[in-house]
Amino acid sequence: MQYESPDTLEAAAKLLASATDARILAGGTDLLVQMRAEVLSPSLVIDIKKVTETRTIKEENGGFRIGAAVTGAELKEHPKLRSVWPGLVEAANLIGSTQVQGRCTMGGNLCNGSPAADSVPALIAAGAVATVVGPNGRRDIKVEDVMLAPRKLALTKGEIIASFFLPARGAHASDAYLRFIPRTEMDIAVVGCAVSLALDASGTCTAARMSLGAVAARPLLVADAAKALIGSKIDDAALTKLEAAARAACTPIDDKRGTKEFRIDVAGVLAKRTALIALERARKK
Amino acid sequence: MQERVKSPKFDIIGTRPIRPDGADKVTGRAKFGADHKIAGQLVGKVLRSPHPHARIKSINIAKALALAGVKAVVTREDFKEQSPEFIPAGEMLVNYRDVLRNVLAREKVLYEGHAVAAVAATSETIARQALKLIEVAYEVLPHVINEVEAMKPGAPIVEDGMITAGVTPPPTTPSNVAKRVEFTLGDVAKGFKDADVIIEREFNTKPVHQGYIEPHACVASVSEDGTAELWTTTQGHWIARAHCAKLLGWDITKLRVTSSEIGGGFGGKTVVYMEPLALALSQKSHRPVKMVMSREEVFRASGPTSGANIWVKIGAKKDGRIVAGEAILKYQAGCFQGSPVQPGCMCAFAPYDLENVKVVGYDVLSNRPKVAAYRAPGGPISEYAVESVVDELAATLKIDPIELRLKNAAKEGTKAAYGPKFGPVGLVECLEAAKNSPHWKAPLGKNQGRGMASGFWFNIGGETTVSLQLNEDGTLTLMVGTPDIGGLRASLAMMAAEELKVPYAKVRPIIADTSSLGYNFLTGGSRATFSSGMATVEAARSIIKQASGRAAKLWEIPEDAVSFENGEFRPAGDNAGKHKPMTLADIAKVAGKTGGSIVGYAAISAQGAAPSFGVHIADTEVDPETGKLTVTRYTAIQDAGKAIHPSYVEGQFQGGAAQGIGWALSEEYIYGADGKLQNAGFLDYRIPVASDLPMLDTIIIEVPNPRHPYGVRGIGETPIIPPMAAIAAAACKATGVRMFELPMSPPKVLKAMKDAKAGKKA
Amino acid sequence: MAKHHVSATVNNDPVEFLCETDQTLLDCLRDELNLTGAKEGCSSGDCGACSVTINGRLVCSCLVLGVEANGMKIETIEGMAQGDKLHPLQQKFLEHAALQCGICTPGVLIAAKALLAKNPNPTETETRYWLAGNLCRCTGYDKIIRAVMDAASEMRKGA
């Protein structure tokens, strides 16, 4: 097993394209587990943490550009990010333990290809766009379009996620993320739910995006959720519609972490609760 | 609230000194199973079955052996057949036919993860490659996982030809039921006839793992002359020695076993898994061999405890007096006989003073790893079911659950269904303490409920040897043979110091290896502080006697004219005041000149172990929209007899409670239809984490055990028994529904709440 | 392929070791540097027994490749006491009997030290959530939490 730690993403993409079974190492919190369990035995591990752009958070066009290998702990420590995108930061901070937070990254969380990844619904709700570097250059792709199915991504050979761009936010806008797990920590989401919304001065919802995790083969952007909220004051009637939209979007499986019925139920519960938190936050801005 | 217990009678007992092994454990210096290293050691790895049930047609190791760096491979061919009879191994009865087959499969693999072969190689990477080169031809057989399914006619038979024992006349066809046991007292039919209220319920529990954080690990080194050393993490190194020597056909004396510091056991480290393989690999390769299980192997291939199906029927008069109790327990044994169904039967109704009891138990095989002991083996399952029915009985009769228990509580003179009459026991005291506790009286919040339950464990004694050496400077070295898992060395040093009236710090306890001390049964059954403490006191008293003799010799007076008071040897009677009193240190200085070194030795079979009763109170809060239960407040109350080191007694109460909370709410073995375990890791085998639990309050009750020099009762097992029923009772109050299945996970609770709502509407 | 040559600082001492790509930092500490204080409980980041800090950041050393440690500053349990003076956390763990078997203790201590470096006055809830990745099967966490809070209080007085 080889190890390379190139200084540029272009070099990393070249290495990734050249090997048959190379893997990108960012935080390693999924990769190392899978290597130890012999689920993966890559011939080449490409560490992208020496590439500055993957490791930095910067403000750009009124929004934020977050390197794909920025850790959960660094997201939380950023002086501004947490107040603008509290839901995204809390979602990323639910991945694993404090120890895992010291290493795990949103790029890895997405590229691991799990429908239950915590930060992915939050990125989707935020309308985040991933910048991808490949052997043929750079392109942008909406986060909701990256994952196709478990362990299956819309990236082509040699492509690496460099960063995520979070758009500028106006006044009265915020987000939230909640997940359901059997314990209080250290579990994989049975259901995850992210809501991002904006209000006008009168408190009417002008924009909303909701994403659900762990209720389908990939994290979902629930279009009907936006319909339920936009134009409303997010009153009980709107929340009831939102709950129904969330449940209707679910196509879950029965597995060791939960039943179909339970996931559908809880998706509705979380949708309402998450929206109320986002609403509360948006009102305060 | 941490109850402080201090008896004015004692100088040291009841205080809270720092444990002797403490500094090593907070600095990373302490050596656990995987921390030992011998120059030149090889890495040993185990090939495990991918099938839950299959016949092994052939095993071809040629390619593995040919790989550079592979030094030895062992398979079933390397071990001789063993007798299926149960023979004594120390205090236990062991069937070495099954022990052998669990260490390494012979005719069949009986569960996913069953060991099939082992390799020793110069590196981890090579050992892993070698495993892939071993060719095993399997004939896959139908499997059975659930104990109720396994008892049905036509179920796949796990052990070919097994005939149920304990049934007359013996069945003529084989089944998966290894054994039927029955305990009866009085006449239950008559009792139920007298009852005003009868409640009958069926319960299901899942297997749960001991969940020790340290995986099994050992290092074996076999010399050219056939002598061998084994370093292993175990609750009983004499047991490990017995099993290894038997399986390898060696004289016991050739094998010296050292127990490392042990990173948790809870019963799960009372058996051997890799140790015989490591020794066999070392013998073949002429190199030391180290083997360490991965966490996944721990879950797949080391013992959880039984999952079970339990039926309970209790009848009572209107005033709450219980007139009959009956139970049928079906316990999973795993793939070999030997579930803890017998202790389960013994414990079931033990907290009650009943005239009519009948408990029937079945030991049921299925294609799962062989169960191992887990803290109060068998007790938590049967007592959960009985306590849950008692709680329902209290609700039905509108009697406070503590009052109902007080009305029926076992006490001194109560005859237990399994035979003995109890001596002084502390159940009533625990119940009274619960009733008077601030917790029981505290107000509850929204969506919260409170429950309580009792627990019982009988405790054991057994073979124990200690050696207490008086060193030339007056300090003492205490050698004991029961591995210290949670502060034992502190408690034993305290007892020795108390007895000898020397400062605690002057006694240095160590865990001796099997060649340095006589036989010791393992640390388990809540026996270590009781039995090794009893032996320590006996050894200390022997030192006093010997030292008195030396003083007598120096003073040229009769030995019985020397008294030992307040740490001094004094001439007594007619000789009083005639000689300057001597301390133990004074005598130690001249020991060499007065007859040689002074060593107290005690080799006993500790008798007089007394039961420990406990009562737990739990508050739970339910999220009504998701069914998630959270324990918001908890109090564990238990009779310790005498708490030698109260902090470690409280620690046992708290640790048992936490394991019980996990058992109640989140822990379970999850199998797929393919017979494979789906959650072999700490991610999805959910033991409680720090943020899941509240502070765990404790109240120590002390009703001394008259048969121990300091009144000690074993206390480690009992605390895992009450939590499941206490939480179920609390959950019932919080949710309005009664759960009959563990774990009470959110999907089940939410469904039960929804069904109850729908039922009400309908 | 040849092993990697790694130079790092462990507990303020310069160290060098050789490792394969697939050896974790935990493997390297234990097998190459003979620092066995960090324990392997799961190798999947679920138990925290292997906790160390890298450049001050708390991590599971089982989830870091040894080769990644090149040039890094690593602290392990072996570096926590100063001479014969135990760290206040170590001392409080002993006084509160916050360990039974002791296998989780090194990881818990390292994690608790990282907590107090960041937050000298944590609430019980903050302490519990920070330590949620450190499994303990013996104590039910009660005495661990009390010991950490007590050490925090003592360290605040000393500061």
PDB file of N, CA and C in Angstrom, chain B residues 2 19 22 25-26 31-32 34-35 37 209-211 213 215 262-264 266 295 374 485 647-648 650-652 654-655 658-659 667 687-690 693-696, chain C residues 30-31 34 36-37 39-42 46-47 77-78 86 90-91 94 97 99-103 105 109 124 128-129 132 135 137-143 145-146:
ATOM      1  N   GLN B   2     -23.799  10.500  47.649  1.00  0.00           N
ATOM      2  CA  GLN B   2     -22.921   9.355  47.875  1.00  0.00           C
ATOM      3  C   GLN B   2     -22.946   9.060  49.372  1.00  0.00           C
ATOM      4  N   ARG B  19      -6.010   3.229  45.627  1.00  0.00           N
ATOM      5  CA  ARG B  19      -5.681   1.831  45.333  1.00  0.00           C
ATOM      6  C   ARG B  19      -4.183   1.654  45.069  1.00  0.00           C
ATOM      7  N   GLY B  22      -3.063   2.146  41.561  1.00  0.00           N
ATOM      8  CA  GLY B  22      -3.654   3.338  40.959  1.00  0.00           C
ATOM      9  C   GLY B  22      -2.710   4.136  40.086  1.00  0.00           C
ATOM     10  N   LYS B  25      -2.121   2.871  36.765  1.00  0.00           N
ATOM     11  CA  LYS B  25      -3.286   2.879  35.866  1.00  0.00           C
ATOM     12  C   LYS B  25      -3.624   4.269  35.345  1.00  0.00           C
ATOM     13  N   VAL B  26      -3.180   5.316  36.026  1.00  0.00           N
ATOM     14  CA  VAL B  26      -3.451   6.661  35.489  1.00  0.00           C
ATOM     15  C   VAL B  26      -2.275   7.207  34.684  1.00  0.00           C
ATOM     16  N   LYS B  31       0.250  -2.893  32.702  1.00  0.00           N
ATOM     17  CA  LYS B  31       0.339  -3.757  31.522  1.00  0.00           C
ATOM     18  C   LYS B  31      -0.897  -4.653  31.417  1.00  0.00           C
ATOM     19  N   PHE B  32      -1.688  -4.385  30.409  1.00  0.00           N
ATOM     20  CA  PHE B  32      -2.879  -5.196  30.142  1.00  0.00           C
ATOM     21  C   PHE B  32      -2.517  -6.309  29.156  1.00  0.00           C
ATOM     22  N   ALA B  34      -2.771  -6.960  25.974  1.00  0.00           N
ATOM     23  CA  ALA B  34      -2.073  -6.738  24.707  1.00  0.00           C
ATOM     24  C   ALA B  34      -0.790  -5.935  24.879  1.00  0.00           C
ATOM     25  N   ASP B  35      -0.456  -5.581  26.119  1.00  0.00           N
ATOM     26  CA  ASP B  35       0.701  -4.704  26.337  1.00  0.00           C
ATOM     27  C   ASP B  35       2.006  -5.474  26.543  1.00  0.00           C
ATOM     28  N   LYS B  37       5.058  -8.025  25.543  1.00  0.00           N
ATOM     29  CA  LYS B  37       5.797  -8.283  24.309  1.00  0.00           C
ATOM     30  C   LYS B  37       6.975  -9.170  24.663  1.00  0.00           C
ATOM     31  N   HIS B 209     -23.813  -8.490  25.290  1.00  0.00           N
ATOM     32  CA  HIS B 209     -22.400  -8.830  25.496  1.00  0.00           C
ATOM     33  C   HIS B 209     -21.864  -8.111  26.734  1.00  0.00           C
ATOM     34  N   GLN B 210     -20.910  -8.751  27.379  1.00  0.00           N
ATOM     35  CA  GLN B 210     -20.265  -8.170  28.555  1.00  0.00           C
ATOM     36  C   GLN B 210     -19.666  -6.803  28.218  1.00  0.00           C
ATOM     37  N   GLY B 211     -19.150  -6.685  27.011  1.00  0.00           N
ATOM     38  CA  GLY B 211     -18.722  -5.370  26.533  1.00  0.00           C
ATOM     39  C   GLY B 211     -17.488  -4.798  27.205  1.00  0.00           C
ATOM     40  N   ILE B 213     -13.944  -3.343  27.589  1.00  0.00           N
ATOM     41  CA  ILE B 213     -13.296  -2.507  26.579  1.00  0.00           C
ATOM     42  C   ILE B 213     -11.989  -3.152  26.081  1.00  0.00           C
ATOM     43  N   PRO B 215     -10.155  -6.125  24.455  1.00  0.00           N
ATOM     44  CA  PRO B 215     -10.352  -7.417  23.783  1.00  0.00           C
ATOM     45  C   PRO B 215      -9.461  -8.499  24.389  1.00  0.00           C
ATOM     46  N   ILE B 262      -6.361  -6.676  33.894  1.00  0.00           N
ATOM     47  CA  ILE B 262      -7.488  -7.102  33.065  1.00  0.00           C
ATOM     48  C   ILE B 262      -8.436  -5.933  32.818  1.00  0.00           C
ATOM     49  N   GLY B 263      -8.688  -5.697  31.548  1.00  0.00           N
ATOM     50  CA  GLY B 263      -9.498  -4.553  31.146  1.00  0.00           C
ATOM     51  C   GLY B 263     -10.970  -4.876  31.079  1.00  0.00           C
ATOM     52  N   GLY B 264     -11.491  -5.344  32.192  1.00  0.00           N
ATOM     53  CA  GLY B 264     -12.910  -5.698  32.272  1.00  0.00           C
ATOM     54  C   GLY B 264     -13.133  -7.142  31.893  1.00  0.00           C
ATOM     55  N   PHE B 266     -16.421  -9.118  33.543  1.00  0.00           N
ATOM     56  CA  PHE B 266     -17.855  -9.279  33.798  1.00  0.00           C
ATOM     57  C   PHE B 266     -18.335 -10.708  33.543  1.00  0.00           C
ATOM     58  N   ARG B 295     -12.091  -6.133  17.903  1.00  0.00           N
ATOM     59  CA  ARG B 295     -13.405  -5.910  18.529  1.00  0.00           C
ATOM     60  C   ARG B 295     -14.477  -6.744  17.836  1.00  0.00           C
ATOM     61  N   TYR B 374     -22.066 -13.726  32.360  1.00  0.00           N
ATOM     62  CA  TYR B 374     -22.147 -12.262  32.365  1.00  0.00           C
ATOM     63  C   TYR B 374     -22.795 -11.864  33.680  1.00  0.00           C
ATOM     64  N   ILE B 485     -10.062  -6.755  39.212  1.00  0.00           N
ATOM     65  CA  ILE B 485     -10.706  -6.064  38.090  1.00  0.00           C
ATOM     66  C   ILE B 485     -11.232  -4.701  38.501  1.00  0.00           C
ATOM     67  N   SER B 647     -15.901   3.269  48.170  1.00  0.00           N
ATOM     68  CA  SER B 647     -15.886   3.812  46.804  1.00  0.00           C
ATOM     69  C   SER B 647     -15.989   2.697  45.771  1.00  0.00           C
ATOM     70  N   TYR B 648     -15.295   1.598  46.026  1.00  0.00           N
ATOM     71  CA  TYR B 648     -15.338   0.508  45.042  1.00  0.00           C
ATOM     72  C   TYR B 648     -16.631  -0.283  45.151  1.00  0.00           C
ATOM     73  N   GLU B 650     -19.553   1.298  45.826  1.00  0.00           N
ATOM     74  CA  GLU B 650     -20.424   2.183  45.038  1.00  0.00           C
ATOM     75  C   GLU B 650     -20.155   1.996  43.547  1.00  0.00           C
ATOM     76  N   GLY B 651     -18.890   1.853  43.216  1.00  0.00           N
ATOM     77  CA  GLY B 651     -18.512   1.668  41.811  1.00  0.00           C
ATOM     78  C   GLY B 651     -19.156   0.427  41.218  1.00  0.00           C
ATOM     79  N   GLN B 652     -19.215  -0.640  42.003  1.00  0.00           N
ATOM     80  CA  GLN B 652     -19.888  -1.854  41.522  1.00  0.00           C
ATOM     81  C   GLN B 652     -21.382  -1.592  41.328  1.00  0.00           C
ATOM     82  N   GLN B 654     -22.824   1.210  40.654  1.00  0.00           N
ATOM     83  CA  GLN B 654     -23.013   2.106  39.514  1.00  0.00           C
ATOM     84  C   GLN B 654     -22.743   1.398  38.195  1.00  0.00           C
ATOM     85  N   GLY B 655     -21.675   0.601  38.174  1.00  0.00           N
ATOM     86  CA  GLY B 655     -21.317  -0.100  36.938  1.00  0.00           C
ATOM     87  C   GLY B 655     -22.373  -1.115  36.548  1.00  0.00           C
ATOM     88  N   ALA B 658     -25.382   0.702  35.196  1.00  0.00           N
ATOM     89  CA  ALA B 658     -25.169   1.206  33.834  1.00  0.00           C
ATOM     90  C   ALA B 658     -25.289   0.075  32.813  1.00  0.00           C
ATOM     91  N   GLN B 659     -24.740  -1.092  33.141  1.00  0.00           N
ATOM     92  CA  GLN B 659     -24.873  -2.221  32.222  1.00  0.00           C
ATOM     93  C   GLN B 659     -26.339  -2.625  32.090  1.00  0.00           C
ATOM     94  N   GLU B 667     -29.000  -2.301  24.156  1.00  0.00           N
ATOM     95  CA  GLU B 667     -28.066  -3.347  23.743  1.00  0.00           C
ATOM     96  C   GLU B 667     -28.799  -4.596  23.254  1.00  0.00           C
ATOM     97  N   ILE B 687     -23.619   0.321  23.798  1.00  0.00           N
ATOM     98  CA  ILE B 687     -23.498   0.402  25.253  1.00  0.00           C
ATOM     99  C   ILE B 687     -23.650   1.873  25.652  1.00  0.00           C
ATOM    100  N   PRO B 688     -24.144   2.128  26.851  1.00  0.00           N
ATOM    101  CA  PRO B 688     -24.376   3.519  27.231  1.00  0.00           C
ATOM    102  C   PRO B 688     -23.079   4.328  27.198  1.00  0.00           C
ATOM    103  N   VAL B 689     -23.177   5.549  26.672  1.00  0.00           N
ATOM    104  CA  VAL B 689     -22.050   6.484  26.694  1.00  0.00           C
ATOM    105  C   VAL B 689     -22.315   7.502  27.807  1.00  0.00           C
ATOM    106  N   ALA B 690     -21.304   8.315  28.098  1.00  0.00           N
ATOM    107  CA  ALA B 690     -21.393   9.200  29.271  1.00  0.00           C
ATOM    108  C   ALA B 690     -22.618  10.107  29.219  1.00  0.00           C
ATOM    109  N   LEU B 693     -26.319   8.863  30.468  1.00  0.00           N
ATOM    110  CA  LEU B 693     -26.650   8.510  31.850  1.00  0.00           C
ATOM    111  C   LEU B 693     -26.678   9.724  32.763  1.00  0.00           C
ATOM    112  N   PRO B 694     -27.499   9.633  33.823  1.00  0.00           N
ATOM    113  CA  PRO B 694     -27.444  10.643  34.875  1.00  0.00           C
ATOM    114  C   PRO B 694     -26.400  10.207  35.907  1.00  0.00           C
ATOM    115  N   MET B 695     -26.189  11.013  36.929  1.00  0.00           N
ATOM    116  CA  MET B 695     -25.411  10.528  38.064  1.00  0.00           C
ATOM    117  C   MET B 695     -26.140   9.312  38.628  1.00  0.00           C
ATOM    118  N   LEU B 696     -25.397   8.356  39.131  1.00  0.00           N
ATOM    119  CA  LEU B 696     -26.005   7.125  39.640  1.00  0.00           C
ATOM    120  C   LEU B 696     -25.821   7.115  41.154  1.00  0.00           C
TER     121      LEU B 696
ATOM    122  N   ARG C  30       2.397   1.933  19.943  1.00  0.00           N
ATOM    123  CA  ARG C  30       2.473   0.716  20.756  1.00  0.00           C
ATOM    124  C   ARG C  30       3.590  -0.223  20.297  1.00  0.00           C
ATOM    125  N   ASP C  31       3.654  -0.440  18.990  1.00  0.00           N
ATOM    126  CA  ASP C  31       4.570  -1.476  18.494  1.00  0.00           C
ATOM    127  C   ASP C  31       5.957  -0.942  18.150  1.00  0.00           C
ATOM    128  N   ASN C  34       6.920   1.493  21.671  1.00  0.00           N
ATOM    129  CA  ASN C  34       6.704   0.839  22.976  1.00  0.00           C
ATOM    130  C   ASN C  34       5.952   1.711  23.970  1.00  0.00           C
ATOM    131  N   THR C  36       2.677   1.850  25.320  1.00  0.00           N
ATOM    132  CA  THR C  36       1.455   1.034  25.317  1.00  0.00           C
ATOM    133  C   THR C  36       0.350   1.625  26.188  1.00  0.00           C
ATOM    134  N   GLY C  37       0.522   2.878  26.590  1.00  0.00           N
ATOM    135  CA  GLY C  37      -0.524   3.503  27.407  1.00  0.00           C
ATOM    136  C   GLY C  37      -1.821   3.725  26.644  1.00  0.00           C
ATOM    137  N   LYS C  39      -4.638   2.477  24.359  1.00  0.00           N
ATOM    138  CA  LYS C  39      -5.122   1.101  24.208  1.00  0.00           C
ATOM    139  C   LYS C  39      -5.935   0.938  22.938  1.00  0.00           C
ATOM    140  N   GLU C  40      -5.942  -0.276  22.422  1.00  0.00           N
ATOM    141  CA  GLU C  40      -6.796  -0.578  21.280  1.00  0.00           C
ATOM    142  C   GLU C  40      -8.042  -1.288  21.790  1.00  0.00           C
ATOM    143  N   GLY C  41      -9.174  -0.586  21.750  1.00  0.00           N
ATOM    144  CA  GLY C  41     -10.416  -1.211  22.210  1.00  0.00           C
ATOM    145  C   GLY C  41     -11.332  -1.594  21.076  1.00  0.00           C
ATOM    146  N   CYS C  42     -11.207  -0.891  19.935  1.00  0.00           N
ATOM    147  CA  CYS C  42     -12.150  -1.164  18.844  1.00  0.00           C
ATOM    148  C   CYS C  42     -11.567  -0.971  17.458  1.00  0.00           C
ATOM    149  N   ASP C  46     -14.756   4.165  18.015  1.00  0.00           N
ATOM    150  CA  ASP C  46     -15.984   4.131  18.817  1.00  0.00           C
ATOM    151  C   ASP C  46     -15.762   4.060  20.322  1.00  0.00           C
ATOM    152  N   CYS C  47     -14.510   3.808  20.763  1.00  0.00           N
ATOM    153  CA  CYS C  47     -14.329   3.615  22.207  1.00  0.00           C
ATOM    154  C   CYS C  47     -13.414   4.638  22.868  1.00  0.00           C
ATOM    155  N   ILE C  77      -0.663   9.526  27.135  1.00  0.00           N
ATOM    156  CA  ILE C  77      -0.822   9.417  28.584  1.00  0.00           C
ATOM    157  C   ILE C  77       0.534   9.367  29.289  1.00  0.00           C
ATOM    158  N   GLU C  78       1.527   8.817  28.610  1.00  0.00           N
ATOM    159  CA  GLU C  78       2.843   8.684  29.239  1.00  0.00           C
ATOM    160  C   GLU C  78       3.472  10.048  29.539  1.00  0.00           C
ATOM    161  N   LEU C  86       1.726  13.861  39.696  1.00  0.00           N
ATOM    162  CA  LEU C  86       0.625  13.511  38.815  1.00  0.00           C
ATOM    163  C   LEU C  86      -0.119  14.777  38.413  1.00  0.00           C
ATOM    164  N   GLN C  90      -5.206  13.135  37.009  1.00  0.00           N
ATOM    165  CA  GLN C  90      -4.755  11.803  37.430  1.00  0.00           C
ATOM    166  C   GLN C  90      -4.995  11.630  38.931  1.00  0.00           C
ATOM    167  N   GLN C  91      -4.631  12.670  39.683  1.00  0.00           N
ATOM    168  CA  GLN C  91      -4.776  12.614  41.132  1.00  0.00           C
ATOM    169  C   GLN C  91      -6.246  12.475  41.521  1.00  0.00           C
ATOM    170  N   LEU C  94      -7.717   9.064  41.019  1.00  0.00           N
ATOM    171  CA  LEU C  94      -7.372   8.128  42.092  1.00  0.00           C
ATOM    172  C   LEU C  94      -8.214   8.406  43.332  1.00  0.00           C
ATOM    173  N   ALA C  97     -11.803   7.271  42.969  1.00  0.00           N
ATOM    174  CA  ALA C  97     -11.963   5.888  42.494  1.00  0.00           C
ATOM    175  C   ALA C  97     -12.688   5.899  41.147  1.00  0.00           C
ATOM    176  N   LEU C  99     -11.809   4.877  38.401  1.00  0.00           N
ATOM    177  CA  LEU C  99     -11.458   3.782  37.508  1.00  0.00           C
ATOM    178  C   LEU C  99     -11.680   2.470  38.236  1.00  0.00           C
ATOM    179  N   GLN C 100     -12.098   1.479  37.491  1.00  0.00           N
ATOM    180  CA  GLN C 100     -12.161   0.132  38.072  1.00  0.00           C
ATOM    181  C   GLN C 100     -11.119  -0.734  37.385  1.00  0.00           C
ATOM    182  N   CYS C 101     -11.421  -1.200  36.161  1.00  0.00           N
ATOM    183  CA  CYS C 101     -10.393  -2.029  35.507  1.00  0.00           C
ATOM    184  C   CYS C 101      -9.244  -1.164  35.002  1.00  0.00           C
ATOM    185  N   GLY C 102      -9.522   0.062  34.594  1.00  0.00           N
ATOM    186  CA  GLY C 102      -8.453   0.971  34.191  1.00  0.00           C
ATOM    187  C   GLY C 102      -8.101   0.971  32.720  1.00  0.00           C
ATOM    188  N   ILE C 103      -8.776   0.156  31.902  1.00  0.00           N
ATOM    189  CA  ILE C 103      -8.373   0.093  30.483  1.00  0.00           C
ATOM    190  C   ILE C 103      -8.771   1.366  29.738  1.00  0.00           C
ATOM    191  N   THR C 105      -9.013   4.292  31.151  1.00  0.00           N
ATOM    192  CA  THR C 105      -8.526   5.451  31.901  1.00  0.00           C
ATOM    193  C   THR C 105      -7.552   6.342  31.122  1.00  0.00           C
ATOM    194  N   LEU C 109      -8.491  10.209  30.448  1.00  0.00           N
ATOM    195  CA  LEU C 109      -7.654  11.287  30.994  1.00  0.00           C
ATOM    196  C   LEU C 109      -7.185  12.239  29.899  1.00  0.00           C
ATOM    197  N   GLU C 124     -21.660  19.703  33.969  1.00  0.00           N
ATOM    198  CA  GLU C 124     -21.729  18.230  33.937  1.00  0.00           C
ATOM    199  C   GLU C 124     -22.133  17.769  32.540  1.00  0.00           C
ATOM    200  N   ARG C 128     -20.056  15.378  30.030  1.00  0.00           N
ATOM    201  CA  ARG C 128     -20.589  14.100  29.555  1.00  0.00           C
ATOM    202  C   ARG C 128     -20.547  14.010  28.028  1.00  0.00           C
ATOM    203  N   TYR C 129     -20.950  15.088  27.346  1.00  0.00           N
ATOM    204  CA  TYR C 129     -20.948  15.044  25.882  1.00  0.00           C
ATOM    205  C   TYR C 129     -19.527  15.024  25.316  1.00  0.00           C
ATOM    206  N   ALA C 132     -18.305  11.527  25.514  1.00  0.00           N
ATOM    207  CA  ALA C 132     -19.204  10.480  24.994  1.00  0.00           C
ATOM    208  C   ALA C 132     -18.465   9.478  24.112  1.00  0.00           C
ATOM    209  N   LEU C 135     -15.680   5.165  25.906  1.00  0.00           N
ATOM    210  CA  LEU C 135     -16.529   4.168  26.554  1.00  0.00           C
ATOM    211  C   LEU C 135     -15.874   3.667  27.833  1.00  0.00           C
ATOM    212  N   ARG C 137     -16.977   0.667  30.658  1.00  0.00           N
ATOM    213  CA  ARG C 137     -17.982  -0.356  30.943  1.00  0.00           C
ATOM    214  C   ARG C 137     -18.070  -0.650  32.436  1.00  0.00           C
ATOM    215  N   CYS C 138     -17.118  -0.133  33.231  1.00  0.00           N
ATOM    216  CA  CYS C 138     -17.095  -0.500  34.649  1.00  0.00           C
ATOM    217  C   CYS C 138     -17.840   0.475  35.548  1.00  0.00           C
ATOM    218  N   THR C 139     -17.692   1.772  35.305  1.00  0.00           N
ATOM    219  CA  THR C 139     -18.049   2.739  36.351  1.00  0.00           C
ATOM    220  C   THR C 139     -19.426   3.367  36.218  1.00  0.00           C
ATOM    221  N   GLY C 140     -20.059   3.247  35.052  1.00  0.00           N
ATOM    222  CA  GLY C 140     -21.294   3.997  34.839  1.00  0.00           C
ATOM    223  C   GLY C 140     -21.035   5.487  34.754  1.00  0.00           C
ATOM    224  N   TYR C 141     -19.767   5.867  34.630  1.00  0.00           N
ATOM    225  CA  TYR C 141     -19.282   7.246  34.408  1.00  0.00           C
ATOM    226  C   TYR C 141     -19.426   8.183  35.612  1.00  0.00           C
ATOM    227  N   ASP C 142     -20.220   7.814  36.604  1.00  0.00           N
ATOM    228  CA  ASP C 142     -20.509   8.731  37.706  1.00  0.00           C
ATOM    229  C   ASP C 142     -19.228   9.305  38.304  1.00  0.00           C
ATOM    230  N   LYS C 143     -18.342   8.419  38.744  1.00  0.00           N
ATOM    231  CA  LYS C 143     -17.141   8.888  39.436  1.00  0.00           C
ATOM    232  C   LYS C 143     -16.161   9.560  38.471  1.00  0.00           C
ATOM    233  N   ILE C 145     -17.071  11.505  35.950  1.00  0.00           N
ATOM    234  CA  ILE C 145     -17.574  12.877  35.788  1.00  0.00           C
ATOM    235  C   ILE C 145     -17.228  13.705  37.037  1.00  0.00           C
ATOM    236  N   ARG C 146     -17.451  13.110  38.204  1.00  0.00           N
ATOM    237  CA  ARG C 146     -17.142  13.836  39.444  1.00  0.00           C
ATOM    238  C   ARG C 146     -15.647  14.185  39.503  1.00  0.00           C
TER     239      ARG C 146
END
